[in-house]
Amino acid sequence: MDYFKFTCPHCQTRIGTTADTSGHEVNCPSCNGAVIIPPAPTNEGEVPAGIPPAAPGPSGESEAAEHTMMLTKSDFEDEPKPAAAAPGQSGIDPFDGPKIPDMGSLDEGENPFGAPAESPPEPPPEPKPAAPATPPAADHFDGPAVPDMSDLGDNPFGDSATEEKKEEPKPEPKPEPEKREERKEEEEKDEPKPDTAPDPEPAPPPAPAPEPVAAKKKAVVVELIGNLTPEIKCELVQVARSHIDDESKWVHGRATGKGPTLAARKLDGDFVAEKFDSKGATHYSIVGSLFLAMEERNVKSTAGGRSEMLHEEIEDAVRKITGKSKEEKADPLDLSYQDSLKVLDTMYAKYIKMAGGDLTAAPKPMAAEGELKELLEREAMKVTASEVLKVLVAEIDELKKRIDELENK
């Protein structure tokens, strides 16, 4: 038989060839798979060994007949035939790889490459710790949901991009029946009756007229005396003497019988102790009159020379008047009225001497207001500091009055 057909074991394509090509290895013209051409059958209807027959089609012919591809010896006669394997060597070319087994000689279900080698069992997988939740990436942005364009008008984003949301008014809670009636009565009371008009609101009071400049009070800065010089002590003695220049204004230092008495007032023929700077005091002792003079002349309680004047210097004058020695107690509060005046005169003479004045000049009463010419006509040492101060204050007050009169014109 010169011509026969066999089937490609890879793609089931029917390949036609001649008997002289049997035993040659060719590539399938359809799938390019390597195929060894089987020997030609002896009978025309015999199928070559190792090649499965083609499945018959509905017309009685095999479906592969339509795809028959012809091979001739000229298609592969240039290819050298594989050399026969030497004894003890396999017929596998190390460069060509293993030969394709004859698929037609295998039983159904048989593996043409032999049984696979058993692989060792895989170890059970190790439990992996639970991975922490991964935060979304910084560039991940879901964005707002896209509005449904079908339900919106021409502008899906509203009439204005900057339109503010209007808050819907919350419904007021309905009052209970009892409260509703009470509220209705209150509203009826609050409603003005048509016959009576509401009272007009009172007019606001007129604004007070601005005070004139002259009427405003001016701040007076009082300077405190921090050091008692002999001149200031002379003035203090004169002021103290003026408080007790009449016996009706003097009180004994032990008159109340309850400790030292600096000042007092009479109540039902008896003396009641008062503070030396009290407005209710009407009588003063020699010590109380000195305290009051220091208060009126703004002498500091810590002024230099104050303690010496109230203790050492007044006690020295008491000893000189009473004839007591330094070892004996000399209390000015125990003196009579006449001795109190003598003590003040002795202290005044001492301070005049310390200031360099005339010892024979007796203390004169303070000059009246407006007697500045008289003071200027006197000799310098015969004018006391208190007299100068009093006259200067009077002159300053007179100047202020004249200035106020000029401003008000």
GROMACS .gro file of C-alpha atoms in nm:
model
  409
    1MET     CA    1   0.000   0.000   0.000
    2ASP     CA    2   0.163   0.316  -0.115
    3TYR     CA    3  -0.060   0.568   0.067
    4PHE     CA    4  -0.212   0.559   0.416
    5LYS     CA    5  -0.337   0.797   0.690
    6PHE     CA    6  -0.265   0.819   1.060
    7THR     CA    7  -0.380   1.050   1.340
    8CYS     CA    8  -0.157   1.302   1.530
    9PRO     CA    9  -0.157   1.190   1.893
   10HIS     CA   10  -0.142   1.558   2.005
   11CYS     CA   11  -0.406   1.747   1.805
   12GLN     CA   12  -0.596   1.455   1.642
   13THR     CA   13  -0.525   1.587   1.294
   14ARG     CA   14  -0.534   1.329   1.016
   15ILE     CA   15  -0.201   1.314   0.835
   16GLY     CA   16  -0.159   1.140   0.501
   17THR     CA   17   0.177   0.996   0.391
   18THR     CA   18   0.338   0.719   0.187
   19ALA     CA   19   0.464   0.384   0.313
   20ASP     CA   20   0.829   0.470   0.256
   21THR     CA   21   0.810   0.733   0.535
   22SER     CA   22   0.735   0.481   0.809
   23GLY     CA   23   0.964   0.504   1.110
   24HIS     CA   24   1.060   0.864   1.047
   25GLU     CA   25   1.007   1.133   1.311
   26VAL     CA   26   0.829   1.435   1.181
   27ASN     CA   27   0.661   1.744   1.322
   28CYS     CA   28   0.286   1.764   1.291
   29PRO     CA   29   0.199   2.024   1.026
   30SER     CA   30  -0.087   2.143   1.251
   31CYS     CA   31   0.049   2.158   1.611
   32ASN     CA   32   0.421   2.116   1.534
   33GLY     CA   33   0.435   1.826   1.781
   34ALA     CA   34   0.694   1.549   1.724
   35VAL     CA   35   0.535   1.237   1.576
   36ILE     CA   36   0.697   0.905   1.468
   37ILE     CA   37   0.523   0.784   1.153
   38PRO     CA   38   0.383   0.435   1.221
   39PRO     CA   39   0.434   0.144   0.976
   40ALA     CA   40   0.186   0.127   0.691
   41PRO     CA   41  -0.106  -0.112   0.744
   42THR     CA   42  -0.118  -0.423   0.527
   43ASN     CA   43  -0.491  -0.393   0.460
   44GLU     CA   44  -0.666  -0.080   0.343
   45GLY     CA   45  -0.910  -0.065   0.637
   46GLU     CA   46  -0.651  -0.149   0.900
   47VAL     CA   47  -0.553   0.133   1.144
   48PRO     CA   48  -0.181   0.173   1.209
   49ALA     CA   49  -0.070   0.031   1.542
   50GLY     CA   50  -0.047   0.284   1.825
   51ILE     CA   51  -0.265   0.545   1.648
   52PRO     CA   52  -0.628   0.582   1.773
   53PRO     CA   53  -0.880   0.579   1.492
   54ALA     CA   54  -1.063   0.901   1.407
   55ALA     CA   55  -1.414   0.934   1.544
   56PRO     CA   56  -1.675   0.886   1.274
   57GLY     CA   57  -1.879   1.191   1.183
   58PRO     CA   58  -2.252   1.215   1.116
   59SER     CA   59  -2.200   1.142   0.747
   60GLY     CA   60  -2.020   0.819   0.824
   61GLU     CA   61  -1.678   0.962   0.750
   62SER     CA   62  -1.433   1.066   1.016
   63GLU     CA   63  -1.433   1.431   1.122
   64ALA     CA   64  -1.055   1.440   1.087
   65ALA     CA   65  -1.081   1.354   0.716
   66GLU     CA   66  -1.171   1.710   0.643
   67HIS     CA   67  -0.840   1.819   0.795
   68THR     CA   68  -0.613   1.563   0.626
   69MET     CA   69  -0.265   1.699   0.565
   70MET     CA   70  -0.034   1.525   0.322
   71LEU     CA   71   0.331   1.445   0.389
   72THR     CA   72   0.582   1.320   0.140
   73LYS     CA   73   0.934   1.192   0.181
   74SER     CA   74   1.066   1.508   0.030
   75ASP     CA   75   0.938   1.700   0.332
   76PHE     CA   76   1.195   1.542   0.561
   77GLU     CA   77   1.451   1.355   0.347
   78ASP     CA   78   1.704   1.632   0.418
   79GLU     CA   79   1.677   1.556   0.791
   80PRO     CA   80   1.929   1.293   0.909
   81LYS     CA   81   1.786   0.987   1.068
   82PRO     CA   82   1.864   0.939   1.434
   83ALA     CA   83   2.170   0.723   1.488
   84ALA     CA   84   2.118   0.389   1.651
   85ALA     CA   85   2.205   0.384   2.017
   86ALA     CA   86   2.518   0.200   2.117
   87PRO     CA   87   2.486  -0.098   2.348
   88GLY     CA   88   2.439   0.018   2.706
   89GLN     CA   89   2.327   0.364   2.598
   90SER     CA   90   1.978   0.500   2.570
   91GLY     CA   91   1.854   0.629   2.241
   92ILE     CA   92   1.786   0.975   2.388
   93ASP     CA   93   1.983   1.258   2.240
   94PRO     CA   94   2.101   1.472   2.531
   95PHE     CA   95   2.045   1.783   2.319
   96ASP     CA   96   1.706   1.686   2.178
   97GLY     CA   97   1.550   1.581   2.507
   98PRO     CA   98   1.347   1.265   2.569
   99LYS     CA   99   1.162   1.096   2.289
  100ILE     CA  100   0.788   1.143   2.267
  101PRO     CA  101   0.629   0.813   2.369
  102ASP     CA  102   0.400   0.630   2.130
  103MET     CA  103   0.058   0.734   2.252
  104GLY     CA  104  -0.113   0.458   2.059
  105SER     CA  105   0.065   0.179   2.249
  106LEU     CA  106  -0.047   0.307   2.593
  107ASP     CA  107  -0.338   0.164   2.780
  108GLU     CA  108  -0.625   0.388   2.882
  109GLY     CA  109  -0.534   0.590   3.194
  110GLU     CA  110  -0.163   0.500   3.172
  111ASN     CA  111   0.086   0.783   3.226
  112PRO     CA  112   0.329   0.788   2.928
  113PHE     CA  113   0.601   0.943   3.150
  114GLY     CA  114   0.582   0.679   3.421
  115ALA     CA  115   0.456   0.704   3.776
  116PRO     CA  116   0.547   1.033   3.937
  117ALA     CA  117   0.792   1.023   4.222
  118GLU     CA  118   0.628   1.058   4.559
  119SER     CA  119   0.705   1.398   4.707
  120PRO     CA  120   0.767   1.424   5.080
  121PRO     CA  121   0.465   1.549   5.278
  122GLU     CA  122   0.462   1.924   5.330
  123PRO     CA  123   0.493   2.041   5.691
  124PRO     CA  124   0.183   2.207   5.834
  125PRO     CA  125   0.192   2.584   5.791
  126GLU     CA  126   0.299   2.782   6.097
  127PRO     CA  127   0.028   3.005   6.243
  128LYS     CA  128   0.093   3.366   6.150
  129PRO     CA  129   0.018   3.644   6.398
  130ALA     CA  130  -0.274   3.860   6.311
  131ALA     CA  131  -0.154   4.162   6.120
  132PRO     CA  132  -0.255   4.499   6.270
  133ALA     CA  133  -0.520   4.694   6.097
  134THR     CA  134  -0.357   4.902   5.828
  135PRO     CA  135  -0.473   5.264   5.830
  136PRO     CA  136  -0.586   5.397   5.497
  137ALA     CA  137  -0.317   5.555   5.287
  138ALA     CA  138  -0.268   5.930   5.311
  139ASP     CA  139  -0.358   5.975   4.946
  140HIS     CA  140  -0.673   5.763   4.981
  141PHE     CA  141  -0.983   5.978   4.949
  142ASP     CA  142  -1.327   5.835   4.910
  143GLY     CA  143  -1.479   6.175   4.843
  144PRO     CA  144  -1.844   6.266   4.876
  145ALA     CA  145  -2.105   6.049   4.717
  146VAL     CA  146  -2.205   6.158   4.367
  147PRO     CA  147  -2.562   6.290   4.378
  148ASP     CA  148  -2.829   6.124   4.174
  149MET     CA  149  -2.855   6.352   3.870
  150SER     CA  150  -3.190   6.210   3.762
  151ASP     CA  151  -3.378   6.345   4.066
  152LEU     CA  152  -3.219   6.693   4.052
  153GLY     CA  153  -3.291   6.991   3.838
  154ASP     CA  154  -3.059   7.183   3.615
  155ASN     CA  155  -2.818   7.256   3.898
  156PRO     CA  156  -2.754   6.948   4.120
  157PHE     CA  157  -2.570   7.163   4.377
  158GLY     CA  158  -2.850   7.413   4.448
  159ASP     CA  159  -2.906   7.772   4.345
  160SER     CA  160  -2.583   7.902   4.504
  161ALA     CA  161  -2.260   7.731   4.613
  162THR     CA  162  -2.245   7.951   4.924
  163GLU     CA  163  -2.611   7.919   5.020
  164GLU     CA  164  -2.638   7.856   5.391
  165LYS     CA  165  -2.856   7.587   5.527
  166LYS     CA  166  -3.174   7.725   5.673
  167GLU     CA  167  -3.263   7.590   6.009
  168GLU     CA  168  -3.611   7.457   6.020
  169PRO     CA  169  -3.815   7.613   6.301
  170LYS     CA  170  -3.878   7.369   6.577
  171PRO     CA  171  -4.245   7.316   6.656
  172GLU     CA  172  -4.344   7.472   6.985
  173PRO     CA  173  -4.467   7.223   7.242
  174LYS     CA  174  -4.838   7.232   7.289
  175PRO     CA  175  -4.931   7.363   7.634
  176GLU     CA  176  -5.135   7.152   7.863
  177PRO     CA  177  -5.507   7.241   7.892
  178GLU     CA  178  -5.472   7.404   8.235
  179LYS     CA  179  -5.162   7.604   8.138
  180ARG     CA  180  -5.332   7.703   7.811
  181GLU     CA  181  -5.621   7.860   8.000
  182GLU     CA  182  -5.385   8.042   8.239
  183ARG     CA  183  -5.182   8.177   7.948
  184LYS     CA  184  -5.498   8.292   7.774
  185GLU     CA  185  -5.606   8.484   8.084
  186GLU     CA  186  -5.261   8.647   8.112
  187GLU     CA  187  -5.271   8.749   7.746
  188GLU     CA  188  -5.614   8.904   7.795
  189LYS     CA  189  -5.484   9.101   8.092
  190ASP     CA  190  -5.176   9.220   7.901
  191GLU     CA  191  -5.375   9.333   7.596
  192PRO     CA  192  -5.455   9.707   7.617
  193LYS     CA  193  -5.822   9.789   7.606
  194PRO     CA  194  -5.934   9.997   7.307
  195ASP     CA  195  -6.081  10.272   7.527
  196THR     CA  196  -5.770  10.324   7.742
  197ALA     CA  197  -5.442  10.437   7.584
  198PRO     CA  198  -5.111  10.329   7.744
  199ASP     CA  199  -4.946  10.581   7.972
  200PRO     CA  200  -4.664  10.775   7.805
  201GLU     CA  201  -4.315  10.697   7.923
  202PRO     CA  202  -4.167  10.958   8.156
  203ALA     CA  203  -3.917  11.190   7.995
  204PRO     CA  204  -3.554  11.131   8.095
  205PRO     CA  205  -3.422  11.376   8.354
  206PRO     CA  206  -3.218  11.662   8.210
  207ALA     CA  207  -2.844  11.623   8.220
  208PRO     CA  208  -2.681  11.819   8.501
  209ALA     CA  209  -2.511  12.138   8.394
  210PRO     CA  210  -2.131  12.123   8.399
  211GLU     CA  211  -1.976  12.273   8.706
  212PRO     CA  212  -1.769  12.588   8.658
  213VAL     CA  213  -1.396  12.555   8.672
  214ALA     CA  214  -1.377  12.763   8.988
  215ALA     CA  215  -1.623  12.535   9.170
  216LYS     CA  216  -1.411  12.225   9.123
  217LYS     CA  217  -1.220  12.119   9.429
  218LYS     CA  218  -0.847  12.139   9.401
  219ALA     CA  219  -0.634  11.870   9.552
  220VAL     CA  220  -0.438  11.991   9.852
  221VAL     CA  221  -0.100  11.831   9.907
  222VAL     CA  222  -0.015  11.816  10.279
  223GLU     CA  223   0.352  11.795  10.361
  224LEU     CA  224   0.433  11.599  10.677
  225ILE     CA  225   0.707  11.713  10.911
  226GLY     CA  226   0.970  11.443  10.950
  227ASN     CA  227   1.220  11.623  11.172
  228LEU     CA  228   1.155  11.853  11.469
  229THR     CA  229   1.402  12.143  11.461
  230PRO     CA  230   1.422  12.395  11.749
  231GLU     CA  231   1.215  12.642  11.543
  232ILE     CA  232   0.938  12.385  11.488
  233LYS     CA  233   0.944  12.290  11.857
  234CYS     CA  234   0.896  12.658  11.950
  235GLU     CA  235   0.588  12.666  11.727
  236LEU     CA  236   0.450  12.342  11.877
  237VAL     CA  237   0.487  12.478  12.233
  238GLN     CA  238   0.301  12.796  12.136
  239VAL     CA  239   0.013  12.599  11.978
  240ALA     CA  240  -0.009  12.370  12.283
  241ARG     CA  241  -0.019  12.672  12.516
  242SER     CA  242  -0.308  12.822  12.315
  243HIS     CA  243  -0.519  12.510  12.388
  244ILE     CA  244  -0.484  12.558  12.767
  245ASP     CA  245  -0.434  12.935  12.791
  246ASP     CA  246  -0.757  12.945  12.994
  247GLU     CA  247  -0.801  12.725  13.301
  248SER     CA  248  -1.153  12.641  13.185
  249LYS     CA  249  -0.996  12.442  12.897
  250TRP     CA  250  -0.745  12.255  13.116
  251VAL     CA  251  -0.789  11.916  13.287
  252HIS     CA  252  -0.564  11.745  13.541
  253GLY     CA  253  -0.375  11.447  13.407
  254ARG     CA  254  -0.529  11.216  13.672
  255ALA     CA  255  -0.879  11.366  13.677
  256THR     CA  256  -1.069  11.056  13.568
  257GLY     CA  257  -0.884  10.820  13.802
  258LYS     CA  258  -0.856  10.561  13.521
  259GLY     CA  259  -0.500  10.602  13.401
  260PRO     CA  260  -0.349  10.909  13.235
  261THR     CA  261  -0.597  11.164  13.098
  262LEU     CA  262  -0.491  11.342  12.779
  263ALA     CA  263  -0.832  11.494  12.698
  264ALA     CA  264  -1.181  11.485  12.848
  265ARG     CA  265  -1.530  11.629  12.840
  266LYS     CA  266  -1.761  11.718  13.126
  267LEU     CA  267  -2.073  11.513  13.187
  268ASP     CA  268  -2.294  11.599  13.488
  269GLY     CA  269  -2.002  11.776  13.659
  270ASP     CA  270  -1.757  11.485  13.609
  271PHE     CA  271  -1.482  11.441  13.349
  272VAL     CA  272  -1.510  11.161  13.093
  273ALA     CA  273  -1.188  11.063  12.916
  274GLU     CA  274  -1.167  11.127  12.540
  275LYS     CA  275  -0.901  11.089  12.274
  276PHE     CA  276  -0.688  11.399  12.227
  277ASP     CA  277  -0.805  11.436  11.862
  278SER     CA  278  -1.172  11.365  11.937
  279LYS     CA  279  -1.425  11.632  11.837
  280GLY     CA  280  -1.608  11.580  12.164
  281ALA     CA  281  -1.304  11.670  12.377
  282THR     CA  282  -1.329  12.011  12.551
  283HIS     CA  283  -1.047  11.996  12.809
  284TYR     CA  284  -0.679  11.904  12.766
  285SER     CA  285  -0.387  11.826  12.995
  286ILE     CA  286  -0.035  11.954  12.921
  287VAL     CA  287   0.061  11.629  12.745
  288GLY     CA  288  -0.269  11.614  12.556
  289SER     CA  289  -0.223  11.971  12.430
  290LEU     CA  290   0.124  11.882  12.295
  291PHE     CA  291  -0.017  11.573  12.114
  292LEU     CA  292  -0.295  11.787  11.962
  293ALA     CA  293  -0.044  12.051  11.845
  294MET     CA  294   0.163  11.784  11.665
  295GLU     CA  295  -0.153  11.647  11.502
  296GLU     CA  296  -0.256  11.993  11.377
  297ARG     CA  297   0.092  12.068  11.236
  298ASN     CA  298   0.112  11.727  11.054
  299VAL     CA  299   0.408  11.591  11.247
  300LYS     CA  300   0.489  11.229  11.163
  301SER     CA  301   0.468  10.977  11.446
  302THR     CA  302   0.822  10.873  11.354
  303ALA     CA  303   0.960  11.226  11.318
  304GLY     CA  304   1.306  11.285  11.456
  305GLY     CA  305   1.306  11.464  11.795
  306ARG     CA  306   0.941  11.378  11.874
  307SER     CA  307   1.016  11.113  12.138
  308GLU     CA  308   1.282  11.330  12.306
  309MET     CA  309   1.040  11.624  12.329
  310LEU     CA  310   0.754  11.420  12.483
  311HIS     CA  311   0.973  11.237  12.737
  312GLU     CA  312   1.318  11.373  12.814
  313GLU     CA  313   1.274  11.746  12.745
  314ILE     CA  314   0.934  11.783  12.915
  315GLU     CA  315   1.058  11.586  13.221
  316ASP     CA  316   1.367  11.812  13.246
  317ALA     CA  317   1.138  12.117  13.248
  318VAL     CA  318   0.919  11.957  13.521
  319ARG     CA  319   1.226  11.895  13.742
  320LYS     CA  320   1.336  12.255  13.692
  321ILE     CA  321   0.994  12.391  13.798
  322THR     CA  322   0.935  12.149  14.090
  323GLY     CA  323   1.300  12.133  14.208
  324LYS     CA  324   1.320  11.752  14.188
  325SER     CA  325   1.645  11.571  14.130
  326LYS     CA  326   1.721  11.342  13.836
  327GLU     CA  327   1.663  11.034  14.054
  328GLU     CA  328   1.309  11.143  14.143
  329LYS     CA  329   1.011  11.077  13.921
  330ALA     CA  330   0.892  11.382  13.724
  331ASP     CA  331   0.543  11.322  13.582
  332PRO     CA  332   0.393  11.623  13.394
  333LEU     CA  333   0.043  11.477  13.440
  334ASP     CA  334   0.066  11.539  13.817
  335LEU     CA  335   0.122  11.916  13.773
  336SER     CA  336  -0.125  12.191  13.860
  337TYR     CA  337  -0.254  12.436  13.604
  338GLN     CA  338  -0.002  12.710  13.686
  339ASP     CA  339   0.291  12.466  13.689
  340SER     CA  340   0.180  12.332  13.349
  341LEU     CA  341   0.204  12.681  13.197
  342LYS     CA  342   0.546  12.733  13.357
  343VAL     CA  343   0.674  12.405  13.208
  344LEU     CA  344   0.565  12.512  12.859
  345ASP     CA  345   0.735  12.853  12.902
  346THR     CA  346   1.057  12.680  13.019
  347MET     CA  347   1.057  12.452  12.713
  348TYR     CA  348   0.999  12.751  12.485
  349ALA     CA  349   1.295  12.941  12.634
  350LYS     CA  350   1.517  12.634  12.584
  351TYR     CA  351   1.426  12.600  12.215
  352ILE     CA  352   1.479  12.975  12.156
  353LYS     CA  353   1.828  12.942  12.302
  354MET     CA  354   1.902  12.640  12.081
  355ALA     CA  355   1.792  12.842  11.776
  356GLY     CA  356   2.017  13.138  11.878
  357GLY     CA  357   1.739  13.377  11.983
  358ASP     CA  358   1.700  13.627  12.268
  359LEU     CA  359   1.638  13.452  12.601
  360THR     CA  360   1.472  13.763  12.744
  361ALA     CA  361   1.210  13.772  12.468
  362ALA     CA  362   0.895  13.624  12.608
  363PRO     CA  363   0.670  13.426  12.378
  364LYS     CA  364   0.415  13.653  12.211
  365PRO     CA  365   0.071  13.553  12.094
  366MET     CA  366   0.042  13.449  11.732
  367ALA     CA  367  -0.018  13.728  11.484
  368ALA     CA  368  -0.363  13.770  11.337
  369GLU     CA  369  -0.440  13.716  10.970
  370GLY     CA  370  -0.338  13.999  10.742
  371GLU     CA  371  -0.062  14.136  10.971
  372LEU     CA  372   0.220  14.073  10.724
  373LYS     CA  373   0.343  14.434  10.749
  374GLU     CA  374   0.372  14.402  11.127
  375LEU     CA  375   0.584  14.089  11.093
  376LEU     CA  376   0.815  14.259  10.845
  377GLU     CA  377   0.865  14.553  11.081
  378ARG     CA  378   0.980  14.326  11.365
  379GLU     CA  379   1.333  14.213  11.421
  380ALA     CA  380   1.414  13.877  11.262
  381MET     CA  381   1.459  13.680  11.588
  382LYS     CA  382   1.141  13.814  11.743
  383VAL     CA  383   0.916  13.660  11.474
  384THR     CA  384   0.818  13.297  11.537
  385ALA     CA  385   0.776  13.037  11.265
  386SER     CA  386   0.412  12.980  11.354
  387GLU     CA  387   0.335  13.348  11.304
  388VAL     CA  388   0.495  13.348  10.961
  389LEU     CA  389   0.311  13.029  10.863
  390LYS     CA  390  -0.027  13.160  10.972
  391VAL     CA  391   0.015  13.491  10.788
  392LEU     CA  392   0.130  13.315  10.469
  393VAL     CA  393  -0.174  13.085  10.473
  394ALA     CA  394  -0.402  13.388  10.507
  395GLU     CA  395  -0.231  13.564  10.218
  396ILE     CA  396  -0.260  13.254   9.993
  397ASP     CA  397  -0.632  13.221  10.070
  398GLU     CA  398  -0.685  13.587   9.979
  399LEU     CA  399  -0.506  13.537   9.647
  400LYS     CA  400  -0.722  13.231   9.565
  401LYS     CA  401  -1.039  13.432   9.628
  402ARG     CA  402  -0.925  13.708   9.393
  403ILE     CA  403  -0.838  13.454   9.118
  404ASP     CA  404  -1.180  13.286   9.149
  405GLU     CA  405  -1.353  13.624   9.120
  406LEU     CA  406  -1.160  13.704   8.802
  407GLU     CA  407  -1.243  13.366   8.643
  408ASN     CA  408  -1.615  13.399   8.717
  409LYS     CA  409  -1.643  13.745   8.556
   0.00000   0.00000   0.00000
